[in-house]
Coordinates of C-alpha atoms in Angstrom, one line a residue:
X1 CA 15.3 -29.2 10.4
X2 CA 15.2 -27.3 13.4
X3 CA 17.0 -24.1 13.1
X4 CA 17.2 -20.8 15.5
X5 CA 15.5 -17.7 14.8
X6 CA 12.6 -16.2 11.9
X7 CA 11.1 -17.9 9.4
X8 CA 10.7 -16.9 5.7
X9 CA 7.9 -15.0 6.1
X10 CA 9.0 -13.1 9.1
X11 CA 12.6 -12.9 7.9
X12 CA 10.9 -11.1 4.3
X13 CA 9.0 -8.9 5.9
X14 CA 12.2 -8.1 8.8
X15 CA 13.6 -7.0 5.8
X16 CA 11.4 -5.1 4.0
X17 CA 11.3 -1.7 5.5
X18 CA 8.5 -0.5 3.5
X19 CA 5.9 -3.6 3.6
X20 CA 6.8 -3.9 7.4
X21 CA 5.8 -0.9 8.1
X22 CA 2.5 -1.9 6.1
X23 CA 1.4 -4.2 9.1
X24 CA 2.8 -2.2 11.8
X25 CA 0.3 0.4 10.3
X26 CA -2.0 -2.5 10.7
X27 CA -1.7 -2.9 13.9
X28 CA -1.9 0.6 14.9
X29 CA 2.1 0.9 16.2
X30 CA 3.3 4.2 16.1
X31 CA 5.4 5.5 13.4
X32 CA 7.0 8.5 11.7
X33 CA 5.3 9.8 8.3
X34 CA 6.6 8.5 5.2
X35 CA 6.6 7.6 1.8
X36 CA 7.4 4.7 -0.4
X37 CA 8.8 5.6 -3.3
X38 CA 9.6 3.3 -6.7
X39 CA 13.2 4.0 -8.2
X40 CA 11.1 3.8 -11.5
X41 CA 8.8 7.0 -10.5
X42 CA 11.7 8.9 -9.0
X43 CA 13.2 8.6 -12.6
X44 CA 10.5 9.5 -14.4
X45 CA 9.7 12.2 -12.1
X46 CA 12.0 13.6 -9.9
X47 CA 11.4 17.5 -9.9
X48 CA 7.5 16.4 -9.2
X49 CA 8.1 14.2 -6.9
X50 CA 10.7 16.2 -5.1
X51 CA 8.1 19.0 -4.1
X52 CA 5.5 16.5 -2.6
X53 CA 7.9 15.1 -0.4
X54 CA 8.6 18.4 0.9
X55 CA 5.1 19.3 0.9
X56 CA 4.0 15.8 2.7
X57 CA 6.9 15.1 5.2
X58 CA 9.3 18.5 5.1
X59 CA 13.0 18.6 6.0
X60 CA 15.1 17.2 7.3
X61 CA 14.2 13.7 6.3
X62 CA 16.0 9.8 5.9
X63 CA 15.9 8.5 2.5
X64 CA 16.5 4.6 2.8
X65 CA 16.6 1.3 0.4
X66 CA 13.5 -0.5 1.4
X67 CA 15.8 -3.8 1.3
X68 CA 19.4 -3.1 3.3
X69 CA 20.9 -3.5 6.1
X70 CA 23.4 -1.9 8.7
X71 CA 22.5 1.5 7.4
X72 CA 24.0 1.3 4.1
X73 CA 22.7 3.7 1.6
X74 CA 20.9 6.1 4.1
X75 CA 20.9 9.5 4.0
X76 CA 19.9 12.6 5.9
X77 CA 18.2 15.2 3.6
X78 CA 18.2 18.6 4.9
X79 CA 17.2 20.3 1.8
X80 CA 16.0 19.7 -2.1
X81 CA 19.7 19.2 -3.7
X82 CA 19.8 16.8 -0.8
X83 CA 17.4 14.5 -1.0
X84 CA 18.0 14.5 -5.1
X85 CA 21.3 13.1 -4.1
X86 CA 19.6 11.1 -1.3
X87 CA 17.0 9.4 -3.5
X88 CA 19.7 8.6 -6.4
X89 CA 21.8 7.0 -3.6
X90 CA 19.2 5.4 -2.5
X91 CA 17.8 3.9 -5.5
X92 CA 21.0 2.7 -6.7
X93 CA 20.8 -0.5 -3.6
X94 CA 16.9 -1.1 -4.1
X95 CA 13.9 -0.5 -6.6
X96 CA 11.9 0.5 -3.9
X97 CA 13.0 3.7 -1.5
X98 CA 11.2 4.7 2.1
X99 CA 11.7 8.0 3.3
X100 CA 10.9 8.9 6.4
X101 CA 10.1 12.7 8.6
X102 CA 12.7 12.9 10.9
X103 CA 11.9 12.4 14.4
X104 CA 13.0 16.0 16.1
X105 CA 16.4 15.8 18.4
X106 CA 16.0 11.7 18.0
X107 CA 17.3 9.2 20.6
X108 CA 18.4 5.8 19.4
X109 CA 16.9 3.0 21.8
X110 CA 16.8 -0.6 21.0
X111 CA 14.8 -3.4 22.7
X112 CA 15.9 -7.5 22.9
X113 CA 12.9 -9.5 21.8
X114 CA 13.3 -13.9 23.3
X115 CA 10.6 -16.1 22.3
X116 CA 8.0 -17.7 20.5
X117 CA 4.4 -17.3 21.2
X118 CA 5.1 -16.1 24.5
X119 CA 7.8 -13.7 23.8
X120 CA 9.6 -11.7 26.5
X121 CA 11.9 -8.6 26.6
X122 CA 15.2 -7.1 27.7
X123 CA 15.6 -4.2 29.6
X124 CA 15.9 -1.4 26.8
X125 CA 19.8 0.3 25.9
X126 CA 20.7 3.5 23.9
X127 CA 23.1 3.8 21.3
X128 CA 24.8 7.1 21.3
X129 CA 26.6 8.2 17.8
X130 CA 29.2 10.5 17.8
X131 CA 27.4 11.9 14.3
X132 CA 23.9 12.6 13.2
X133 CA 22.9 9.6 13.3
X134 CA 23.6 5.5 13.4
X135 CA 25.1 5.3 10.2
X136 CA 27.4 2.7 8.6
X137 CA 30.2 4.5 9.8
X138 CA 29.2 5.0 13.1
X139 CA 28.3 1.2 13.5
X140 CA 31.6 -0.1 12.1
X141 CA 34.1 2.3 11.8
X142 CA 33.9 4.8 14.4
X143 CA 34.8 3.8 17.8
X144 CA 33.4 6.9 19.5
X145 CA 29.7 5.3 19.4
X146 CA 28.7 4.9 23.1
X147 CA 25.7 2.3 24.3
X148 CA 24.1 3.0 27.7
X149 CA 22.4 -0.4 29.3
X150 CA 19.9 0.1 30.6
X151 CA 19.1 3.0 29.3
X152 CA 18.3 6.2 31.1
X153 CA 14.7 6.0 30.6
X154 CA 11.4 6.5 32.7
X155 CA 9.6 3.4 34.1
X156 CA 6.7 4.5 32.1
X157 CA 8.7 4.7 29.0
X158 CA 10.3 1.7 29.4
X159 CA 7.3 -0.6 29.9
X160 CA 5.9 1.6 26.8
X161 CA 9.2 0.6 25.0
X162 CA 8.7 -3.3 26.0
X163 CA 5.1 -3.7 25.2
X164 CA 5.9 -2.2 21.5
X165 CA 8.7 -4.6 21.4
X166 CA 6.2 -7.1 21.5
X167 CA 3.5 -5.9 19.2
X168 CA 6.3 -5.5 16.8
X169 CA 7.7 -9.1 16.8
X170 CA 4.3 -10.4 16.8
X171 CA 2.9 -8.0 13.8
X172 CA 5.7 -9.8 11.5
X173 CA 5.4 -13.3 13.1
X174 CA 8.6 -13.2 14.3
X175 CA 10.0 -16.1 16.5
X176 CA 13.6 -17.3 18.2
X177 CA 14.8 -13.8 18.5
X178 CA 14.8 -10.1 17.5
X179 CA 15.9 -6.3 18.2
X180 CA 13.3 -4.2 17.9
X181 CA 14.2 -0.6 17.5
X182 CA 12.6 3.0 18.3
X183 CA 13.4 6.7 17.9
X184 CA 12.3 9.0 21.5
X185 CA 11.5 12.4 20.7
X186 CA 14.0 14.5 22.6
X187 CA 10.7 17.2 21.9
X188 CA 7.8 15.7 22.7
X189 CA 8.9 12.3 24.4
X190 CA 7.4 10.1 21.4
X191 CA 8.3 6.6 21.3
X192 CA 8.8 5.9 17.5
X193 CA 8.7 2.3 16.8
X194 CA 11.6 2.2 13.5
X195 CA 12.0 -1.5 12.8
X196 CA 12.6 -5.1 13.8
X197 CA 16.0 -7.0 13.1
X198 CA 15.2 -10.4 12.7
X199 CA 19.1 -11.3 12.7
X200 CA 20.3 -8.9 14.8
X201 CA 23.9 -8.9 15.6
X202 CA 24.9 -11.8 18.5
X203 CA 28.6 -11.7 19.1
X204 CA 29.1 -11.1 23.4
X205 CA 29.7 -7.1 22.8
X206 CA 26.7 -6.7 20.1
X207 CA 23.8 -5.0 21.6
X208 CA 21.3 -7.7 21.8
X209 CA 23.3 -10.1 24.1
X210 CA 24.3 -7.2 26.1
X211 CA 20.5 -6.5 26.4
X212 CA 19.9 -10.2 28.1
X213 CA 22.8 -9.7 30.2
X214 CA 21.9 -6.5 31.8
X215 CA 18.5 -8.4 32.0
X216 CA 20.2 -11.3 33.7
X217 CA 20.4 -13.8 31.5
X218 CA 24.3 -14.9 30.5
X219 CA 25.5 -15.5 26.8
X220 CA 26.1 -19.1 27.2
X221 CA 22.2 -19.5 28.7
X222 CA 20.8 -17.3 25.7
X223 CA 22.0 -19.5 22.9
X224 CA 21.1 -22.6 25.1
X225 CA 17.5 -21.0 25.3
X226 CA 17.6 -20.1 21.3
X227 CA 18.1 -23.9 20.6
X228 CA 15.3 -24.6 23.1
X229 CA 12.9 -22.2 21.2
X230 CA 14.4 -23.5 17.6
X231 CA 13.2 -27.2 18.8
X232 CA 10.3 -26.4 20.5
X233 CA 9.0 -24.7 17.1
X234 CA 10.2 -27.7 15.3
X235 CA 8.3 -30.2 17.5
X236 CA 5.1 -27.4 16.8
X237 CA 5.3 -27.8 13.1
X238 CA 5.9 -31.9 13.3
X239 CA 2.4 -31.9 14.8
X240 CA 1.0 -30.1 11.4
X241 CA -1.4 -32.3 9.4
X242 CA 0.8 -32.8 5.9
X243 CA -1.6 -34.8 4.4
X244 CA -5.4 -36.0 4.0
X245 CA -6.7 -39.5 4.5

């Protein structure tokens, strides 16, 4: 059946924070340091633990479940009692925990990702949060958040931006659609590459359709090319040999 958007391998690893940041690794994308962390070894050994993460990656640092989304159960650790509380909060959504060095005076920019095996980009936006960062909060319940699109960016940045889009959605096999997000160094101008969203939210205000429109493509024509990519990988995978003479 044809259907819109990633399949189950893509869509696994879109929402495993910690293994897709294994073959982003792979590919050489550019990332924060972190750790992976099991909720199992942060029981058995928290004080230990603890001081390497301070020692590897220093404060301040994000503490996230490896499996979430919309940033529940992350937290900013500025300090050891912190990140105690962090980790435990953590842990208590997923087995597995990813914390990550903070990116210094971070900007939140997000790239639209529209294809297959050919797959093109938006123009980038911003999201601006009226807090420390784009928490649950900020996402849902505070209507202070600000989005800039396009956003204020360099041309040099943005292609930079666009291209890692890209290599991102292609890293995880990705197809249909995507929203591939970075952090900018406000210090040294650093495009972090953070995740891809496999499902990322589609209503007409939600970020990625806003994306396509500022890129000049309407909501109505997006979701007719969606179902044109969902077919087009159909008719792909009708041509697969299932058998053997």
């Amino acid at each position: 059946v044809p259907y819109v958007g990633a399949g189950v391998a893509a869509s696994a690893l879109g929402m495993d924070k910690a293994l897709m940041k294994v073959l982003f690794s792979a590919r050489g994308l550019p990332l924060c340091d972190y750790r992976v962390v099991l909720r199992r070894e942060w029981e058995q050994r928290p004080t230990e633990i603890t001081v390497e993460l301070e020692r590897g990656l220093r404060f301040p640092m994000f503490v996230k479940p490896a499996n979430l989304g919309s940033s529940v159960g992350i937290s900013k650790a500025k300090d050891a009692d912190g990140l105690r509380e962090a980790m435990d909060l953590a842990g208590s959504f997923d087995r597995k925990i990813v914390v990550e060095a903070a990116v210094p005076a971070a900007r939140e920019i997000e790239c639209a990702v529209l294809g297959n095996d050919d797959p093109k980009t938006s123009v980038p936006g911003e999201v601006i949060p009226p807090r420390e960062f784009y928490d649950y909060e900020a996402k849902y319940l505070d209507e202070a958040s600000r989005t800039v699109i396009p956003a204020d960016l360099p041309p040099a940045v943005v292609d930079e931006i666009q291209r890692l889009s890209i290599a991102a959605f292609q890293a995880i096999d990705c197809a249909g659609m995507a929203r591939v997000d970075f952090l900018l160094s406000g210090e040294s101008g650093a495009v972090i590459l953070n995740e891809v969203n496999t499902i990322p939210g589609f209503t007409t205000i939600s970020m990625y359709s806003k994306m396509w429109a500022a890129s000049g493509l309407s909501y109505p024509a997006l979701i007719d090319r969606l179902i044109e990519l969902a077919l087009e990988r159909h008719a792909a995978k009708q041509q697969l040999r299932t058998s053997l003479p």
